[in-house]
Short mmCIF file of N, CA and C in Angstrom, two decimals:
data_model
loop_
_atom_site.label_atom_id
_atom_site.label_comp_id
_atom_site.label_asym_id
_atom_site.label_seq_id
_atom_site.Cartn_x
_atom_site.Cartn_y
_atom_site.Cartn_z
N ALA Q 181 -1.95 1.68 -0.53
CA ALA Q 181 -2.27 0.30 -0.22
C ALA Q 181 -3.45 -0.22 -1.03
N GLY Q 182 -4.28 0.70 -1.55
CA GLY Q 182 -5.48 0.24 -2.23
C GLY Q 182 -6.33 -0.56 -1.26
N ALA Q 183 -7.02 -1.55 -1.76
CA ALA Q 183 -7.88 -2.37 -0.91
C ALA Q 183 -7.12 -3.53 -0.28
N GLY Q 184 -5.83 -3.66 -0.58
CA GLY Q 184 -5.00 -4.63 0.12
C GLY Q 184 -4.71 -5.93 -0.59
N GLY Q 185 -4.85 -5.97 -1.89
CA GLY Q 185 -4.57 -7.21 -2.61
C GLY Q 185 -3.14 -7.69 -2.42
N LEU Q 186 -2.18 -6.79 -2.54
CA LEU Q 186 -0.78 -7.18 -2.31
C LEU Q 186 -0.58 -7.62 -0.86
N SER Q 187 -1.15 -6.89 0.06
CA SER Q 187 -1.02 -7.24 1.47
C SER Q 187 -1.58 -8.62 1.75
N GLU Q 188 -2.72 -8.90 1.16
CA GLU Q 188 -3.36 -10.20 1.38
C GLU Q 188 -2.40 -11.33 0.99
N GLY Q 189 -1.76 -11.21 -0.15
CA GLY Q 189 -0.81 -12.23 -0.58
C GLY Q 189 0.37 -12.37 0.37
N PHE Q 190 0.90 -11.23 0.81
CA PHE Q 190 2.03 -11.28 1.74
C PHE Q 190 1.61 -11.84 3.10
N ILE Q 191 0.43 -11.46 3.58
CA ILE Q 191 -0.06 -12.00 4.86
C ILE Q 191 -0.20 -13.52 4.76
N ARG Q 192 -0.75 -13.99 3.66
CA ARG Q 192 -0.93 -15.43 3.49
C ARG Q 192 0.39 -16.19 3.45
N LYS Q 193 1.46 -15.48 3.13
CA LYS Q 193 2.79 -16.11 3.13
C LYS Q 193 3.55 -15.87 4.42
N GLY Q 194 2.85 -15.32 5.44
CA GLY Q 194 3.45 -15.21 6.76
C GLY Q 194 4.05 -13.86 7.11
N PHE Q 195 3.92 -12.88 6.25
CA PHE Q 195 4.45 -11.56 6.56
C PHE Q 195 3.51 -10.81 7.50
N LEU Q 196 4.08 -9.95 8.33
CA LEU Q 196 3.30 -9.10 9.24
C LEU Q 196 3.26 -7.69 8.67
N PRO Q 197 2.09 -7.20 8.28
CA PRO Q 197 2.03 -5.82 7.80
C PRO Q 197 2.04 -4.85 8.99
N VAL Q 198 3.05 -4.04 9.07
CA VAL Q 198 3.16 -3.07 10.16
C VAL Q 198 2.19 -1.93 9.93
N ALA Q 199 2.07 -1.50 8.67
CA ALA Q 199 1.19 -0.37 8.36
C ALA Q 199 0.76 -0.42 6.91
N HIS Q 200 -0.38 0.21 6.67
CA HIS Q 200 -0.89 0.44 5.31
C HIS Q 200 -1.19 1.93 5.22
N VAL Q 201 -0.91 2.52 4.08
CA VAL Q 201 -1.24 3.93 3.89
C VAL Q 201 -2.17 4.01 2.68
N GLU Q 202 -3.35 4.56 2.90
CA GLU Q 202 -4.36 4.64 1.85
C GLU Q 202 -5.25 5.85 2.08
N MET Q 203 -5.54 6.60 1.02
CA MET Q 203 -6.36 7.80 1.18
C MET Q 203 -7.85 7.55 0.95
N ASP Q 204 -8.21 6.51 0.24
CA ASP Q 204 -9.62 6.26 -0.07
C ASP Q 204 -10.31 5.60 1.13
N LYS Q 205 -11.37 6.22 1.62
CA LYS Q 205 -12.02 5.72 2.84
C LYS Q 205 -12.64 4.34 2.67
N TYR Q 206 -13.11 4.01 1.48
CA TYR Q 206 -13.70 2.69 1.27
C TYR Q 206 -12.62 1.60 1.22
N ALA Q 207 -11.50 1.91 0.60
CA ALA Q 207 -10.38 0.96 0.61
C ALA Q 207 -9.87 0.77 2.04
N VAL Q 208 -9.87 1.86 2.82
CA VAL Q 208 -9.44 1.78 4.22
C VAL Q 208 -10.34 0.82 4.99
N LEU Q 209 -11.64 0.91 4.78
CA LEU Q 209 -12.56 0.00 5.47
C LEU Q 209 -12.31 -1.45 5.06
N THR Q 210 -12.02 -1.68 3.79
CA THR Q 210 -11.72 -3.04 3.34
C THR Q 210 -10.45 -3.54 4.01
N LEU Q 211 -9.42 -2.71 4.05
CA LEU Q 211 -8.17 -3.10 4.71
C LEU Q 211 -8.40 -3.44 6.18
N LYS Q 212 -9.12 -2.57 6.88
CA LYS Q 212 -9.36 -2.81 8.31
C LYS Q 212 -10.15 -4.10 8.52
N THR Q 213 -11.11 -4.34 7.65
CA THR Q 213 -11.92 -5.55 7.80
C THR Q 213 -11.09 -6.81 7.56
N ARG Q 214 -10.20 -6.78 6.57
CA ARG Q 214 -9.34 -7.94 6.32
C ARG Q 214 -8.35 -8.14 7.46
N LEU Q 215 -7.83 -7.03 8.01
CA LEU Q 215 -6.93 -7.16 9.16
C LEU Q 215 -7.68 -7.73 10.37
N ALA Q 216 -8.93 -7.30 10.54
CA ALA Q 216 -9.77 -7.86 11.62
C ALA Q 216 -9.92 -9.37 11.42
N TYR Q 217 -10.20 -9.77 10.18
CA TYR Q 217 -10.34 -11.20 9.88
C TYR Q 217 -9.06 -11.96 10.25
N HIS Q 218 -7.92 -11.47 9.80
CA HIS Q 218 -6.66 -12.19 10.06
C HIS Q 218 -6.36 -12.25 11.56
N TYR Q 219 -6.63 -11.17 12.26
CA TYR Q 219 -6.42 -11.18 13.71
C TYR Q 219 -7.35 -12.21 14.37
N LEU Q 220 -8.63 -12.14 14.03
CA LEU Q 220 -9.60 -13.05 14.65
C LEU Q 220 -9.29 -14.50 14.31
N LYS Q 221 -8.86 -14.75 13.09
CA LYS Q 221 -8.48 -16.11 12.70
C LYS Q 221 -7.31 -16.59 13.54
N SER Q 222 -6.32 -15.72 13.78
CA SER Q 222 -5.15 -16.11 14.58
C SER Q 222 -5.54 -16.40 16.03
N MET Q 223 -6.65 -15.82 16.48
CA MET Q 223 -7.12 -16.02 17.85
C MET Q 223 -8.21 -17.09 17.92
N GLU Q 224 -8.49 -17.73 16.76
CA GLU Q 224 -9.55 -18.73 16.65
C GLU Q 224 -10.91 -18.15 17.06
N LYS Q 225 -11.15 -16.91 16.65
CA LYS Q 225 -12.41 -16.22 16.95
C LYS Q 225 -13.03 -15.66 15.67
N GLU Q 226 -12.78 -16.33 14.55
CA GLU Q 226 -13.28 -15.80 13.29
C GLU Q 226 -14.80 -15.80 13.17
N LYS Q 227 -15.50 -16.38 14.13
CA LYS Q 227 -16.96 -16.34 14.10
C LYS Q 227 -17.46 -14.90 14.07
N HIS Q 228 -16.72 -13.98 14.73
CA HIS Q 228 -17.12 -12.57 14.70
C HIS Q 228 -17.10 -12.03 13.27
N TYR Q 229 -16.08 -12.42 12.53
CA TYR Q 229 -15.97 -11.99 11.13
C TYR Q 229 -17.13 -12.57 10.32
N PHE Q 230 -17.42 -13.83 10.51
CA PHE Q 230 -18.50 -14.46 9.75
C PHE Q 230 -19.85 -13.86 10.13
N HIS Q 231 -20.03 -13.50 11.38
CA HIS Q 231 -21.27 -12.80 11.77
C HIS Q 231 -21.37 -11.45 11.07
N TYR Q 232 -20.23 -10.79 10.91
CA TYR Q 232 -20.22 -9.50 10.21
C TYR Q 232 -20.59 -9.69 8.73
N ILE Q 233 -19.95 -10.62 8.05
CA ILE Q 233 -20.25 -10.76 6.61
C ILE Q 233 -21.65 -11.31 6.36
N GLN Q 234 -22.22 -11.95 7.38
CA GLN Q 234 -23.62 -12.40 7.28
C GLN Q 234 -24.60 -11.30 7.70
N ARG Q 235 -24.05 -10.12 8.01
CA ARG Q 235 -24.84 -8.94 8.44
C ARG Q 235 -25.58 -9.17 9.76
N ARG Q 236 -25.02 -10.00 10.59
CA ARG Q 236 -25.60 -10.25 11.91
C ARG Q 236 -25.09 -9.26 12.94
N ILE Q 237 -23.91 -8.69 12.66
CA ILE Q 237 -23.38 -7.64 13.53
C ILE Q 237 -22.88 -6.49 12.65
N PRO Q 238 -22.89 -5.27 13.16
CA PRO Q 238 -22.37 -4.14 12.37
C PRO Q 238 -20.85 -4.09 12.40
N ARG Q 239 -20.29 -3.33 11.50
CA ARG Q 239 -18.84 -3.18 11.39
C ARG Q 239 -18.23 -2.75 12.73
N GLU Q 240 -18.88 -1.81 13.40
CA GLU Q 240 -18.35 -1.30 14.67
C GLU Q 240 -18.18 -2.42 15.70
N GLU Q 241 -19.13 -3.35 15.71
CA GLU Q 241 -19.02 -4.47 16.66
C GLU Q 241 -17.88 -5.39 16.28
N LEU Q 242 -17.70 -5.62 14.98
CA LEU Q 242 -16.55 -6.41 14.52
C LEU Q 242 -15.26 -5.76 14.97
N TYR Q 243 -15.14 -4.47 14.72
CA TYR Q 243 -13.92 -3.76 15.07
C TYR Q 243 -13.68 -3.71 16.58
N SER Q 244 -14.74 -3.78 17.36
CA SER Q 244 -14.60 -3.66 18.82
C SER Q 244 -13.87 -4.85 19.45
N VAL Q 245 -13.78 -5.98 18.73
CA VAL Q 245 -13.10 -7.15 19.28
C VAL Q 245 -11.66 -7.29 18.76
N VAL Q 246 -11.19 -6.23 18.10
CA VAL Q 246 -9.83 -6.22 17.54
C VAL Q 246 -9.03 -5.11 18.23
N PRO Q 247 -7.78 -5.39 18.62
CA PRO Q 247 -6.98 -4.32 19.24
C PRO Q 247 -6.92 -3.08 18.35
N GLY Q 248 -7.08 -1.93 18.97
CA GLY Q 248 -7.11 -0.67 18.24
C GLY Q 248 -5.89 -0.43 17.38
N GLU Q 249 -4.72 -0.87 17.84
CA GLU Q 249 -3.49 -0.65 17.07
C GLU Q 249 -3.53 -1.38 15.74
N ILE Q 250 -4.18 -2.52 15.70
CA ILE Q 250 -4.28 -3.25 14.43
C ILE Q 250 -5.09 -2.43 13.45
N LEU Q 251 -6.20 -1.88 13.90
CA LEU Q 251 -7.03 -1.05 13.01
C LEU Q 251 -6.33 0.27 12.69
N GLN Q 252 -5.58 0.81 13.66
CA GLN Q 252 -4.86 2.06 13.43
C GLN Q 252 -3.66 1.87 12.51
N SER Q 253 -3.30 0.61 12.24
CA SER Q 253 -2.20 0.37 11.31
C SER Q 253 -2.59 0.72 9.88
N VAL Q 254 -3.87 0.98 9.65
CA VAL Q 254 -4.33 1.47 8.36
C VAL Q 254 -4.41 2.99 8.49
N ILE Q 255 -3.45 3.64 7.88
CA ILE Q 255 -3.33 5.10 7.98
C ILE Q 255 -4.09 5.74 6.82
N ASN Q 256 -5.18 6.41 7.15
CA ASN Q 256 -6.06 7.01 6.15
C ASN Q 256 -5.58 8.43 5.84
N ARG Q 257 -4.53 8.50 5.03
CA ARG Q 257 -3.94 9.79 4.66
C ARG Q 257 -3.50 9.74 3.20
N GLU Q 258 -3.53 10.89 2.58
CA GLU Q 258 -2.93 11.03 1.26
C GLU Q 258 -1.43 11.22 1.46
N ILE Q 259 -0.64 10.53 0.67
CA ILE Q 259 0.81 10.69 0.76
C ILE Q 259 1.19 11.89 -0.09
N LYS Q 260 1.70 12.91 0.59
CA LYS Q 260 2.17 14.11 -0.09
C LYS Q 260 3.17 14.81 0.81
N GLU Q 261 3.75 15.85 0.29
CA GLU Q 261 4.84 16.55 0.99
C GLU Q 261 4.51 16.87 2.44
N ASP Q 262 3.34 17.44 2.68
CA ASP Q 262 3.02 17.91 4.04
C ASP Q 262 2.44 16.83 4.96
N THR Q 263 2.28 15.60 4.48
CA THR Q 263 1.79 14.52 5.35
C THR Q 263 2.87 13.46 5.61
N LEU Q 264 3.94 13.52 4.86
CA LEU Q 264 4.94 12.45 4.89
C LEU Q 264 5.54 12.23 6.28
N GLU Q 265 5.96 13.28 6.97
CA GLU Q 265 6.58 13.11 8.28
C GLU Q 265 5.60 12.52 9.30
N GLN Q 266 4.33 12.94 9.24
CA GLN Q 266 3.34 12.39 10.17
C GLN Q 266 3.10 10.91 9.88
N ILE Q 267 3.07 10.56 8.60
CA ILE Q 267 2.90 9.15 8.23
C ILE Q 267 4.09 8.33 8.74
N PHE Q 268 5.30 8.85 8.54
CA PHE Q 268 6.49 8.15 9.05
C PHE Q 268 6.41 7.98 10.56
N SER Q 269 6.00 9.02 11.25
CA SER Q 269 5.88 8.97 12.70
C SER Q 269 4.86 7.91 13.13
N ASN Q 270 3.73 7.85 12.43
CA ASN Q 270 2.71 6.83 12.71
C ASN Q 270 3.29 5.43 12.52
N ILE Q 271 4.01 5.23 11.44
CA ILE Q 271 4.60 3.92 11.16
C ILE Q 271 5.62 3.55 12.24
N GLU Q 272 6.45 4.50 12.63
CA GLU Q 272 7.45 4.22 13.65
C GLU Q 272 6.79 3.89 14.99
N SER Q 273 5.68 4.53 15.32
CA SER Q 273 4.93 4.18 16.54
C SER Q 273 4.38 2.76 16.43
N LEU Q 274 3.87 2.42 15.26
CA LEU Q 274 3.35 1.07 15.05
C LEU Q 274 4.47 0.03 15.14
N MET Q 275 5.65 0.38 14.66
CA MET Q 275 6.79 -0.53 14.77
C MET Q 275 7.07 -0.83 16.25
N GLU Q 276 7.00 0.19 17.08
CA GLU Q 276 7.20 -0.02 18.52
C GLU Q 276 6.12 -0.93 19.08
N TRP Q 277 4.86 -0.67 18.72
CA TRP Q 277 3.75 -1.48 19.24
C TRP Q 277 3.91 -2.94 18.83
N TRP Q 278 4.29 -3.17 17.56
CA TRP Q 278 4.47 -4.53 17.05
C TRP Q 278 5.79 -5.14 17.53
N ASN Q 279 6.65 -4.32 18.15
CA ASN Q 279 7.99 -4.74 18.55
C ASN Q 279 8.81 -5.17 17.33
N VAL Q 280 8.75 -4.34 16.29
CA VAL Q 280 9.48 -4.58 15.05
C VAL Q 280 10.66 -3.61 15.02
N LYS Q 281 11.86 -4.14 14.91
CA LYS Q 281 13.07 -3.29 14.93
C LYS Q 281 13.31 -2.61 13.59
N ARG Q 282 12.99 -3.31 12.50
CA ARG Q 282 13.18 -2.70 11.18
C ARG Q 282 12.21 -3.31 10.18
N ILE Q 283 11.95 -2.53 9.16
CA ILE Q 283 11.07 -2.96 8.07
C ILE Q 283 11.95 -3.70 7.06
N ASN Q 284 11.62 -4.95 6.77
CA ASN Q 284 12.41 -5.75 5.82
C ASN Q 284 11.94 -5.61 4.38
N VAL Q 285 10.62 -5.40 4.23
CA VAL Q 285 10.03 -5.34 2.89
C VAL Q 285 9.03 -4.18 2.85
N VAL Q 286 9.11 -3.40 1.80
CA VAL Q 286 8.10 -2.38 1.53
C VAL Q 286 7.34 -2.84 0.30
N VAL Q 287 6.03 -2.85 0.39
CA VAL Q 287 5.18 -3.32 -0.70
C VAL Q 287 4.19 -2.22 -1.05
N GLY Q 288 4.05 -1.94 -2.31
CA GLY Q 288 3.06 -0.94 -2.71
C GLY Q 288 3.17 -0.62 -4.18
N GLY Q 289 2.37 0.32 -4.56
CA GLY Q 289 2.38 0.78 -5.94
C GLY Q 289 1.49 1.99 -6.08
N PRO Q 290 2.00 3.02 -6.70
CA PRO Q 290 1.16 4.20 -6.93
C PRO Q 290 -0.05 3.85 -7.78
N PRO Q 291 -1.09 4.67 -7.73
CA PRO Q 291 -2.28 4.39 -8.55
C PRO Q 291 -1.91 4.19 -10.02
N CYS Q 292 -2.48 3.17 -10.62
CA CYS Q 292 -2.10 2.80 -11.98
C CYS Q 292 -2.79 3.64 -13.05
N GLN Q 293 -3.83 4.40 -12.69
CA GLN Q 293 -4.57 5.15 -13.71
C GLN Q 293 -3.67 6.06 -14.53
N ALA Q 294 -2.68 6.66 -13.89
CA ALA Q 294 -1.81 7.60 -14.58
C ALA Q 294 -0.90 6.90 -15.60
N TYR Q 295 -0.69 5.60 -15.43
CA TYR Q 295 0.21 4.88 -16.32
C TYR Q 295 -0.51 3.96 -17.30
N SER Q 296 -1.76 3.67 -17.03
CA SER Q 296 -2.45 2.67 -17.85
C SER Q 296 -2.70 3.19 -19.25
N LEU Q 297 -2.65 2.28 -20.20
CA LEU Q 297 -2.91 2.65 -21.59
C LEU Q 297 -4.33 3.14 -21.77
N ILE Q 298 -5.26 2.54 -21.04
CA ILE Q 298 -6.66 2.97 -21.13
C ILE Q 298 -6.81 4.37 -20.57
N GLY Q 299 -6.19 4.63 -19.43
CA GLY Q 299 -6.26 5.96 -18.84
C GLY Q 299 -5.68 7.03 -19.75
N ARG Q 300 -4.54 6.71 -20.36
CA ARG Q 300 -3.93 7.67 -21.29
C ARG Q 300 -4.79 7.90 -22.52
N GLY Q 301 -5.44 6.83 -22.97
CA GLY Q 301 -6.29 6.95 -24.15
C GLY Q 301 -7.51 7.82 -23.91
N ARG Q 302 -7.95 7.91 -22.67
CA ARG Q 302 -9.15 8.69 -22.34
C ARG Q 302 -8.85 10.14 -21.97
N ASP Q 303 -7.60 10.46 -21.76
CA ASP Q 303 -7.22 11.80 -21.30
C ASP Q 303 -6.61 12.59 -22.45
N LYS Q 304 -7.09 13.80 -22.68
CA LYS Q 304 -6.59 14.58 -23.82
C LYS Q 304 -5.11 14.93 -23.66
N TYR Q 305 -4.61 14.94 -22.45
CA TYR Q 305 -3.18 15.21 -22.23
C TYR Q 305 -2.38 13.92 -22.08
N ARG Q 306 -3.05 12.77 -22.33
CA ARG Q 306 -2.43 11.44 -22.23
C ARG Q 306 -1.82 11.21 -20.85
N MET Q 307 -2.46 11.78 -19.82
CA MET Q 307 -2.11 11.62 -18.41
C MET Q 307 -0.77 12.27 -18.04
N GLU Q 308 -0.18 13.01 -18.97
CA GLU Q 308 1.12 13.61 -18.68
C GLU Q 308 1.04 14.70 -17.62
N LYS Q 309 -0.14 15.28 -17.40
CA LYS Q 309 -0.29 16.32 -16.38
C LYS Q 309 -0.87 15.78 -15.08
N ASP Q 310 -1.03 14.48 -15.01
CA ASP Q 310 -1.61 13.85 -13.82
C ASP Q 310 -0.55 13.78 -12.72
N PRO Q 311 -0.82 14.39 -11.55
CA PRO Q 311 0.19 14.38 -10.48
C PRO Q 311 0.51 12.97 -9.95
N ARG Q 312 -0.38 12.01 -10.20
CA ARG Q 312 -0.11 10.64 -9.75
C ARG Q 312 1.09 10.03 -10.46
N ASN Q 313 1.49 10.62 -11.61
CA ASN Q 313 2.66 10.14 -12.33
C ASN Q 313 3.91 10.16 -11.46
N TYR Q 314 3.93 11.03 -10.48
CA TYR Q 314 5.15 11.26 -9.72
C TYR Q 314 5.09 10.75 -8.28
N LEU Q 315 4.07 9.96 -7.97
CA LEU Q 315 3.97 9.41 -6.62
C LEU Q 315 5.11 8.44 -6.30
N TYR Q 316 5.78 7.94 -7.32
CA TYR Q 316 6.92 7.06 -7.07
C TYR Q 316 7.99 7.79 -6.25
N LYS Q 317 8.04 9.11 -6.35
CA LYS Q 317 9.03 9.87 -5.58
C LYS Q 317 8.77 9.73 -4.08
N TYR Q 318 7.50 9.70 -3.70
CA TYR Q 318 7.17 9.50 -2.29
C TYR Q 318 7.44 8.06 -1.87
N TYR Q 319 7.18 7.13 -2.78
CA TYR Q 319 7.50 5.73 -2.50
C TYR Q 319 8.98 5.60 -2.14
N VAL Q 320 9.82 6.27 -2.92
CA VAL Q 320 11.27 6.23 -2.67
C VAL Q 320 11.60 6.83 -1.30
N GLU Q 321 10.83 7.81 -0.85
CA GLU Q 321 11.06 8.38 0.48
C GLU Q 321 10.86 7.32 1.57
N PHE Q 322 9.91 6.42 1.36
CA PHE Q 322 9.72 5.32 2.32
C PHE Q 322 10.94 4.40 2.31
N LEU Q 323 11.50 4.16 1.14
CA LEU Q 323 12.70 3.33 1.05
C LEU Q 323 13.87 4.00 1.77
N LYS Q 324 14.02 5.29 1.56
CA LYS Q 324 15.11 6.01 2.23
C LYS Q 324 14.94 5.98 3.75
N ARG Q 325 13.72 6.14 4.21
CA ARG Q 325 13.47 6.21 5.65
C ARG Q 325 13.66 4.85 6.33
N PHE Q 326 13.15 3.77 5.69
CA PHE Q 326 13.14 2.47 6.37
C PHE Q 326 14.18 1.48 5.87
N SER Q 327 14.85 1.77 4.77
CA SER Q 327 15.94 0.93 4.23
C SER Q 327 15.61 -0.56 4.22
N PRO Q 328 14.53 -0.95 3.57
CA PRO Q 328 14.20 -2.38 3.54
C PRO Q 328 15.22 -3.17 2.71
N ASP Q 329 15.26 -4.46 2.95
CA ASP Q 329 16.13 -5.33 2.16
C ASP Q 329 15.64 -5.40 0.72
N ILE Q 330 14.33 -5.49 0.58
CA ILE Q 330 13.72 -5.56 -0.75
C ILE Q 330 12.43 -4.74 -0.74
N PHE Q 331 11.92 -4.49 -1.94
CA PHE Q 331 10.62 -3.84 -2.05
C PHE Q 331 9.93 -4.36 -3.30
N VAL Q 332 8.63 -4.26 -3.28
CA VAL Q 332 7.80 -4.61 -4.44
C VAL Q 332 7.07 -3.33 -4.83
N PHE Q 333 7.28 -2.90 -6.04
CA PHE Q 333 6.64 -1.71 -6.59
C PHE Q 333 5.75 -2.20 -7.72
N GLU Q 334 4.48 -2.40 -7.42
CA GLU Q 334 3.56 -3.01 -8.38
C GLU Q 334 2.85 -1.94 -9.19
N ASN Q 335 2.73 -2.19 -10.48
CA ASN Q 335 1.98 -1.29 -11.34
C ASN Q 335 1.59 -2.00 -12.62
N VAL Q 336 1.22 -1.24 -13.64
CA VAL Q 336 0.74 -1.78 -14.90
C VAL Q 336 1.82 -1.67 -15.98
N PRO Q 337 1.74 -2.49 -17.03
CA PRO Q 337 2.76 -2.43 -18.09
C PRO Q 337 2.90 -1.04 -18.74
N GLY Q 338 1.83 -0.25 -18.72
CA GLY Q 338 1.90 1.09 -19.32
C GLY Q 338 2.93 1.99 -18.67
N LEU Q 339 3.37 1.64 -17.47
CA LEU Q 339 4.42 2.41 -16.79
C LEU Q 339 5.69 2.45 -17.64
N LEU Q 340 5.97 1.36 -18.36
CA LEU Q 340 7.19 1.27 -19.14
C LEU Q 340 7.20 2.20 -20.35
N SER Q 341 6.02 2.58 -20.84
CA SER Q 341 5.95 3.43 -22.03
C SER Q 341 5.43 4.84 -21.74
N ALA Q 342 5.05 5.12 -20.51
CA ALA Q 342 4.51 6.44 -20.16
C ALA Q 342 5.53 7.53 -20.43
N GLY Q 343 5.05 8.66 -20.93
CA GLY Q 343 5.95 9.78 -21.23
C GLY Q 343 7.01 9.42 -22.24
N LYS Q 344 6.62 8.61 -23.20
CA LYS Q 344 7.55 8.14 -24.24
C LYS Q 344 8.78 7.46 -23.62
N GLN Q 345 8.54 6.67 -22.60
CA GLN Q 345 9.53 5.89 -21.85
C GLN Q 345 10.41 6.75 -20.94
N LYS Q 346 10.26 8.04 -20.99
CA LYS Q 346 11.07 8.93 -20.14
C LYS Q 346 10.73 8.73 -18.66
N LEU Q 347 9.46 8.51 -18.35
CA LEU Q 347 9.05 8.31 -16.97
C LEU Q 347 9.75 7.08 -16.37
N TRP Q 348 9.80 5.99 -17.14
CA TRP Q 348 10.46 4.76 -16.66
C TRP Q 348 11.94 5.03 -16.40
N GLU Q 349 12.57 5.77 -17.29
CA GLU Q 349 13.99 6.10 -17.11
C GLU Q 349 14.18 6.97 -15.86
N ASP Q 350 13.32 7.95 -15.68
CA ASP Q 350 13.40 8.81 -14.48
C ASP Q 350 13.17 7.99 -13.21
N LEU Q 351 12.20 7.10 -13.26
CA LEU Q 351 11.90 6.27 -12.11
C LEU Q 351 13.10 5.41 -11.73
N GLN Q 352 13.73 4.79 -12.72
CA GLN Q 352 14.91 3.97 -12.46
C GLN Q 352 16.02 4.80 -11.81
N GLU Q 353 16.23 5.98 -12.32
CA GLU Q 353 17.27 6.86 -11.78
C GLU Q 353 16.96 7.26 -10.35
N TYR Q 354 15.70 7.54 -10.07
CA TYR Q 354 15.28 7.95 -8.73
C TYR Q 354 15.53 6.83 -7.73
N PHE Q 355 15.19 5.60 -8.11
CA PHE Q 355 15.43 4.45 -7.24
C PHE Q 355 16.94 4.21 -7.08
N ARG Q 356 17.67 4.34 -8.16
CA ARG Q 356 19.12 4.14 -8.12
C ARG Q 356 19.77 5.15 -7.15
N ASN Q 357 19.33 6.40 -7.19
CA ASN Q 357 19.88 7.42 -6.30
C ASN Q 357 19.55 7.14 -4.83
N ALA Q 358 18.53 6.35 -4.60
CA ALA Q 358 18.17 5.95 -3.23
C ALA Q 358 18.90 4.68 -2.80
N GLY Q 359 19.72 4.12 -3.71
CA GLY Q 359 20.51 2.95 -3.36
C GLY Q 359 19.93 1.63 -3.82
N TYR Q 360 18.95 1.66 -4.72
CA TYR Q 360 18.29 0.44 -5.16
C TYR Q 360 18.34 0.32 -6.68
N GLU Q 361 18.66 -0.88 -7.13
CA GLU Q 361 18.55 -1.20 -8.55
C GLU Q 361 17.21 -1.90 -8.73
N ILE Q 362 16.53 -1.59 -9.80
CA ILE Q 362 15.22 -2.22 -10.00
C ILE Q 362 15.20 -3.02 -11.29
N GLN Q 363 14.40 -4.06 -11.24
CA GLN Q 363 14.14 -4.89 -12.40
C GLN Q 363 12.63 -5.05 -12.49
N TYR Q 364 12.14 -5.17 -13.68
CA TYR Q 364 10.70 -5.37 -13.80
C TYR Q 364 10.41 -6.76 -14.34
N ARG Q 365 9.27 -7.23 -13.95
CA ARG Q 365 8.73 -8.50 -14.43
C ARG Q 365 7.27 -8.27 -14.79
N LEU Q 366 6.85 -8.76 -15.91
CA LEU Q 366 5.44 -8.69 -16.28
C LEU Q 366 4.77 -9.97 -15.79
N LEU Q 367 3.69 -9.80 -15.08
CA LEU Q 367 2.96 -10.94 -14.52
C LEU Q 367 1.60 -11.03 -15.18
N ASP Q 368 1.30 -12.16 -15.75
CA ASP Q 368 -0.03 -12.42 -16.30
C ASP Q 368 -0.76 -13.25 -15.23
N ALA Q 369 -1.69 -12.61 -14.55
CA ALA Q 369 -2.37 -13.26 -13.43
C ALA Q 369 -3.64 -13.98 -13.85
N ASN Q 370 -3.75 -14.36 -15.09
CA ASN Q 370 -4.93 -15.11 -15.54
C ASN Q 370 -4.94 -16.50 -14.97
#
């Protein structure tokens, strides 16, 4: 989930984020704080958020006025083989709490450092030995488990040329085997 930039855009367009999965504790705090803001805004109690950003109240006090399930929707775990089932279980529990029957959209993107041209330029192995190259396989596991109508897999343009384009071909095949055809679009967000 990172710090939640994609989520922020989807929330602003009316989507309900059932869960976020992020391993970095600082990104987790950012996600929880933004979820607190959106909850408080929906309850017309955003003054608590403004008191927090003005340093008038500590984070704990901000979080104390938000339902625990909203904060628990940020799952602070690394996605890997031995955590996947627990993460799925957490998400399914959150679906029950939110009264969500199915996930319609999955949004995310593996860390871009492994695919970025700058990252490859700085690494003597050109990032080919970086395990983050293969996190898309876990992303596909989320698609298999929740069968969304659509998904957004965000990353950097370097993904298309990583591993002499072999990685992009493998990624397409992996998604295809899960029942999804993918198309890419380059977005210039300037």
